[in-house]
Amino acid sequence: MTAILRAAGLSRAFGSFEALRGIDLEVCKGQRLGIVGESGSGKTTLIKLLAALDQPTAGQLWFAGREITGLPERGLGFLRSSLQIVFQDPRSSLNPRMKVGDIVTEPLRSKLVRRELQGVDRKERLREVLAAVDLPADSGDRYPHEFSGGQRQRIAIARALAPKPEVLIADEPVSALDVSVRAQVINLLADLVDKQGLTLLFVSHDLMVVRHLCDSVVVMQSGQIVERGTTAAVFSAPRTDYTASLWAAVPRIKV
Amino acid sequence: MSLLEVSGLTVRFGRRQVVAIDDVSFTLGEQERLGIIGESGSGKTVTALALMGLLPENAAVTGSVRVRGQETLGLGEAEYAKLRGDTLSMVFQEPMTALDPTMRVGRQVAEVLLLHARNTSGNSRQRVIEMLRRVGLADAERIADSYPHQLSGGQRQRVCVAMALINSPDLVICDEPTTALDVTVQARVLKVLDEMLDAEHTACLFISHDLAVVSQVCSHVLVMLDGRIVESGPIHRIFATPSHPYTKGLVATAQLDKVAPGSPLPTVADFYTRAGATR
Amino acid sequence: MRKIQLYTGLALIALVIAAGLVSLVWTPFDPIRVTADRLLDPGWPHLLGTDAMGIDIISRLLIGARYCLIVGIISVSLAAIAGVPMGVLAGLSGARSGWVDEVVMRVNDVVYAFPALLLAMLLAAVAGASTVTAMVAIGVATIPAFARVARAATLEVAASDFVLAARAAGTTKWSIAVRHVFPNIAPVVGVQASVGFAMAILAEAALSYLGLGTPRGTPTWGGMLRDAQDVWYTQPVQALWPGLAIALAVLGFNLLGDGLRDVLDPRLREVR
């Protein structure tokens, strides 16, 4: 297997605060990697760097064999089309003043991405991705506030799928949703990743969901990776107390 | 006489009289803990606000809410204010917005104390520090002198718990108190809440969308759906033999650990679909 | 209930616009020609009387409405067209590295600190006092207000996840500004514009009164006030009509601003 995403010694400091310290990471094509840790552990900082939405203060980053650290925005077209993000809260990640159709096809209209995806018909693609996330075909003409929380997250997923990405990063995609809706969105994600052969990076503080969805996991604490391995190994026999405490904290039914 | 008796509580909003909760009835005894579970929009929060008398002005409330036998619907703002904090208190979902960002947290807790203090003797700062320590803030002196933004989410929510319990109220209403928190922090806050309720002999109404979370604190649960109570009973009974299809769905989704990794998760829709709903 | 403000404001503004439009085709009497019927009391045929030049007051008020609107529209547009892009630029760059933000906002601070009256005097000295110099002075003086409001709103929008999502989708800065920032800051800018409109009307009246704006003889409301001052002790009612007209127009735009704020603020909207 070849690494589609590789980081070496990745660090990010905000002033004197080191949010991320020397992260080494390799993600292979088709892998489903869980990134877990408490808030403040650097999960979100890490994925912002991986998605080139932020620049590291040290270290290097490769996507599909090409180094992306230090590239200017206009050189990132290939990354923008093949790596997409689903954010935590669909209430804030969808522009309230845009129609769903425009939101979903936004990646296709970007000058950078259009170059990479020649001959994609926007209307056609909108229909495809709305169907893929089980939303009614006429959703494109409506506004985000007309949808429920779970449906809005489907819209965000549809937007991420629109440019036919290879890598999907999901940043706590179900944390803002009701437990009753959570399962549907997770099933949908699992299904899409399977069918479309996506590489998935799934960020969460809920280890139960990660265990369900991911084949491997990295555990982050204070900006560093403290444990990594297959999901089964890490959760059944955690090597650090920190991982054990994360696992123990998952709320389970107490009768 | 029960601590809280709610009967036929109905809340409508606005000129169009949109029904938010419909004919809700339940009772809560001294020191009992009751969970209210349902998805967003099911009327959980409206119920809590109705009990606290905190609904906006365009809400029309009918029915009856009795606290220790005293009818509270229709009470004036001044009488309600006396009731809140003294007998009833509340912990909100978002501890950042529930605290005043311009005031040191020690002073905020002290204010609640002084507002309802039965005897004003004794040092209020001492009592605040002691309370902060009891909710598990070891560094209570420093925390008391901090502003909300200098604290972590878990610390802020502990401060809110301290604020809600410092006057030893008879009933604490918790509205999704851990939804905004990490799993690990959530576990710690729930534990503290559980211990404090025990120590203070306080009853609790715990609102959440997560059955697993409710089960950490409560022994009984009400299931709300579209503004109505569709099922209620002891948690172990609800788990063993849920009767309403919606409850069956909730029970299934709350037990991810029972599902083999990689297989599809059960969803509420597998058990219950609203008439005319499109998932 | 909340919409009463909005509707009252709109009604008052509609009145001013109607007066301005009517004046284009018809006024009861000639609004410029001096006659011998000087300082008549309200009655028939001069319903509000005549002024010291013997000109019908209603006719002058109608023409004045036109000037009032033109001054408002031009000076607010000038301020918004210059100020809003500046604010958005500053806000978008301030969200990342800050030097563009610093430069733009410090320039605004300088403009803000420069007395508008002094600016109007300078312009009048260079180009001669006219409606145009008044509008330019008012417009330039209110640029910083628009820039600040736009910048604050932009910072809020720029921090939202949907802008991050747009960047992750490869959307360029320019498209983000057009597609995401402008539509989302439009409500605040609209509120600022209607409040700015009210300010501009007042400012123009003040400048005309001081002789730094529209020259004497042109029937603006501010000019009418100045003319009324000459006969203040004998005919105080002369000052009442233009004063009332200014007050109503200013009130209208302020009510519109407040009403818009209430209607457009999503935080207020979501409380059912």
mmCIF file with all atom_site columns, N, CA, C and O in Angstrom, chain B residues 181-195:
data_model
loop_
_atom_site.group_PDB
_atom_site.id
_atom_site.type_symbol
_atom_site.label_atom_id
_atom_site.label_alt_id
_atom_site.label_comp_id
_atom_site.label_asym_id
_atom_site.label_entity_id
_atom_site.label_seq_id
_atom_site.pdbx_PDB_ins_code
_atom_site.Cartn_x
_atom_site.Cartn_y
_atom_site.Cartn_z
_atom_site.occupancy
_atom_site.B_iso_or_equiv
_atom_site.pdbx_formal_charge
_atom_site.auth_seq_id
_atom_site.auth_comp_id
_atom_site.auth_asym_id
_atom_site.auth_atom_id
_atom_site.pdbx_PDB_model_num
ATOM 1  N N  . LEU B 1 181 ? -19.559 18.967 26.153 1.00 0.00 ? 181 LEU B N  1
ATOM 2  C CA . LEU B 1 181 ? -18.267 18.564 26.716 1.00 0.00 ? 181 LEU B CA 1
ATOM 3  C C  . LEU B 1 181 ? -17.720 17.298 26.064 1.00 0.00 ? 181 LEU B C  1
ATOM 4  O O  . LEU B 1 181 ? -18.449 16.517 25.468 1.00 0.00 ? 181 LEU B O  1
ATOM 5  N N  . ASP B 1 182 ? -16.415 17.113 26.202 1.00 0.00 ? 182 ASP B N  1
ATOM 6  C CA . ASP B 1 182 ? -15.748 15.892 25.776 1.00 0.00 ? 182 ASP B CA 1
ATOM 7  C C  . ASP B 1 182 ? -16.236 14.689 26.564 1.00 0.00 ? 182 ASP B C  1
ATOM 8  O O  . ASP B 1 182 ? -16.703 14.827 27.684 1.00 0.00 ? 182 ASP B O  1
ATOM 9  N N  . VAL B 1 183 ? -16.007 13.507 25.997 1.00 0.00 ? 183 VAL B N  1
ATOM 10 C CA . VAL B 1 183 ? -16.443 12.295 26.690 1.00 0.00 ? 183 VAL B CA 1
ATOM 11 C C  . VAL B 1 183 ? -15.804 12.160 28.074 1.00 0.00 ? 183 VAL B C  1
ATOM 12 O O  . VAL B 1 183 ? -16.476 11.861 29.060 1.00 0.00 ? 183 VAL B O  1
ATOM 13 N N  . THR B 1 184 ? -14.496 12.417 28.157 1.00 0.00 ? 184 THR B N  1
ATOM 14 C CA . THR B 1 184 ? -13.827 12.241 29.456 1.00 0.00 ? 184 THR B CA 1
ATOM 15 C C  . THR B 1 184 ? -14.308 13.271 30.472 1.00 0.00 ? 184 THR B C  1
ATOM 16 O O  . THR B 1 184 ? -14.544 12.947 31.631 1.00 0.00 ? 184 THR B O  1
ATOM 17 N N  . VAL B 1 185 ? -14.451 14.515 30.004 1.00 0.00 ? 185 VAL B N  1
ATOM 18 C CA . VAL B 1 185 ? -14.913 15.567 30.904 1.00 0.00 ? 185 VAL B CA 1
ATOM 19 C C  . VAL B 1 185 ? -16.354 15.288 31.312 1.00 0.00 ? 185 VAL B C  1
ATOM 20 O O  . VAL B 1 185 ? -16.745 15.470 32.462 1.00 0.00 ? 185 VAL B O  1
ATOM 21 N N  . GLN B 1 186 ? -17.140 14.825 30.346 1.00 0.00 ? 186 GLN B N  1
ATOM 22 C CA . GLN B 1 186 ? -18.524 14.468 30.626 1.00 0.00 ? 186 GLN B CA 1
ATOM 23 C C  . GLN B 1 186 ? -18.600 13.444 31.751 1.00 0.00 ? 186 GLN B C  1
ATOM 24 O O  . GLN B 1 186 ? -19.379 13.591 32.694 1.00 0.00 ? 186 GLN B O  1
ATOM 25 N N  . ALA B 1 187 ? -17.750 12.413 31.668 1.00 0.00 ? 187 ALA B N  1
ATOM 26 C CA . ALA B 1 187 ? -17.775 11.362 32.689 1.00 0.00 ? 187 ALA B CA 1
ATOM 27 C C  . ALA B 1 187 ? -17.504 11.958 34.070 1.00 0.00 ? 187 ALA B C  1
ATOM 28 O O  . ALA B 1 187 ? -18.179 11.634 35.049 1.00 0.00 ? 187 ALA B O  1
ATOM 29 N N  . ARG B 1 188 ? -16.520 12.894 34.134 1.00 0.00 ? 188 ARG B N  1
ATOM 30 C CA . ARG B 1 188 ? -16.183 13.484 35.430 1.00 0.00 ? 188 ARG B CA 1
ATOM 31 C C  . ARG B 1 188 ? -17.306 14.375 35.950 1.00 0.00 ? 188 ARG B C  1
ATOM 32 O O  . ARG B 1 188 ? -17.653 14.317 37.136 1.00 0.00 ? 188 ARG B O  1
ATOM 33 N N  . VAL B 1 189 ? -17.898 15.178 35.069 1.00 0.00 ? 189 VAL B N  1
ATOM 34 C CA . VAL B 1 189 ? -18.969 16.072 35.516 1.00 0.00 ? 189 VAL B CA 1
ATOM 35 C C  . VAL B 1 189 ? -20.177 15.256 35.991 1.00 0.00 ? 189 VAL B C  1
ATOM 36 O O  . VAL B 1 189 ? -20.798 15.569 37.010 1.00 0.00 ? 189 VAL B O  1
ATOM 37 N N  . LEU B 1 190 ? -20.488 14.192 35.270 1.00 0.00 ? 190 LEU B N  1
ATOM 38 C CA . LEU B 1 190 ? -21.626 13.358 35.673 1.00 0.00 ? 190 LEU B CA 1
ATOM 39 C C  . LEU B 1 190 ? -21.382 12.740 37.049 1.00 0.00 ? 190 LEU B C  1
ATOM 40 O O  . LEU B 1 190 ? -22.294 12.658 37.869 1.00 0.00 ? 190 LEU B O  1
ATOM 41 N N  . LYS B 1 191 ? -20.145 12.332 37.281 1.00 0.00 ? 191 LYS B N  1
ATOM 42 C CA . LYS B 1 191 ? -19.822 11.711 38.564 1.00 0.00 ? 191 LYS B CA 1
ATOM 43 C C  . LYS B 1 191 ? -20.001 12.731 39.695 1.00 0.00 ? 191 LYS B C  1
ATOM 44 O O  . LYS B 1 191 ? -20.608 12.438 40.727 1.00 0.00 ? 191 LYS B O  1
ATOM 45 N N  . VAL B 1 192 ? -19.473 13.925 39.473 1.00 0.00 ? 192 VAL B N  1
ATOM 46 C CA . VAL B 1 192 ? -19.597 14.980 40.480 1.00 0.00 ? 192 VAL B CA 1
ATOM 47 C C  . VAL B 1 192 ? -21.065 15.300 40.747 1.00 0.00 ? 192 VAL B C  1
ATOM 48 O O  . VAL B 1 192 ? -21.504 15.413 41.894 1.00 0.00 ? 192 VAL B O  1
ATOM 49 N N  . LEU B 1 193 ? -21.836 15.408 39.675 1.00 0.00 ? 193 LEU B N  1
ATOM 50 C CA . LEU B 1 193 ? -23.250 15.726 39.823 1.00 0.00 ? 193 LEU B CA 1
ATOM 51 C C  . LEU B 1 193 ? -23.944 14.647 40.658 1.00 0.00 ? 193 LEU B C  1
ATOM 52 O O  . LEU B 1 193 ? -24.706 14.945 41.583 1.00 0.00 ? 193 LEU B O  1
ATOM 53 N N  . ASP B 1 194 ? -23.636 13.403 40.327 1.00 0.00 ? 194 ASP B N  1
ATOM 54 C CA . ASP B 1 194 ? -24.223 12.270 41.034 1.00 0.00 ? 194 ASP B CA 1
ATOM 55 C C  . ASP B 1 194 ? -23.904 12.337 42.530 1.00 0.00 ? 194 ASP B C  1
ATOM 56 O O  . ASP B 1 194 ? -24.785 12.224 43.390 1.00 0.00 ? 194 ASP B O  1
ATOM 57 N N  . GLU B 1 195 ? -22.638 12.598 42.854 1.00 0.00 ? 195 GLU B N  1
ATOM 58 C CA . GLU B 1 195 ? -22.224 12.664 44.259 1.00 0.00 ? 195 GLU B CA 1
ATOM 59 C C  . GLU B 1 195 ? -22.871 13.841 44.980 1.00 0.00 ? 195 GLU B C  1
ATOM 60 O O  . GLU B 1 195 ? -23.342 13.714 46.119 1.00 0.00 ? 195 GLU B O  1
#
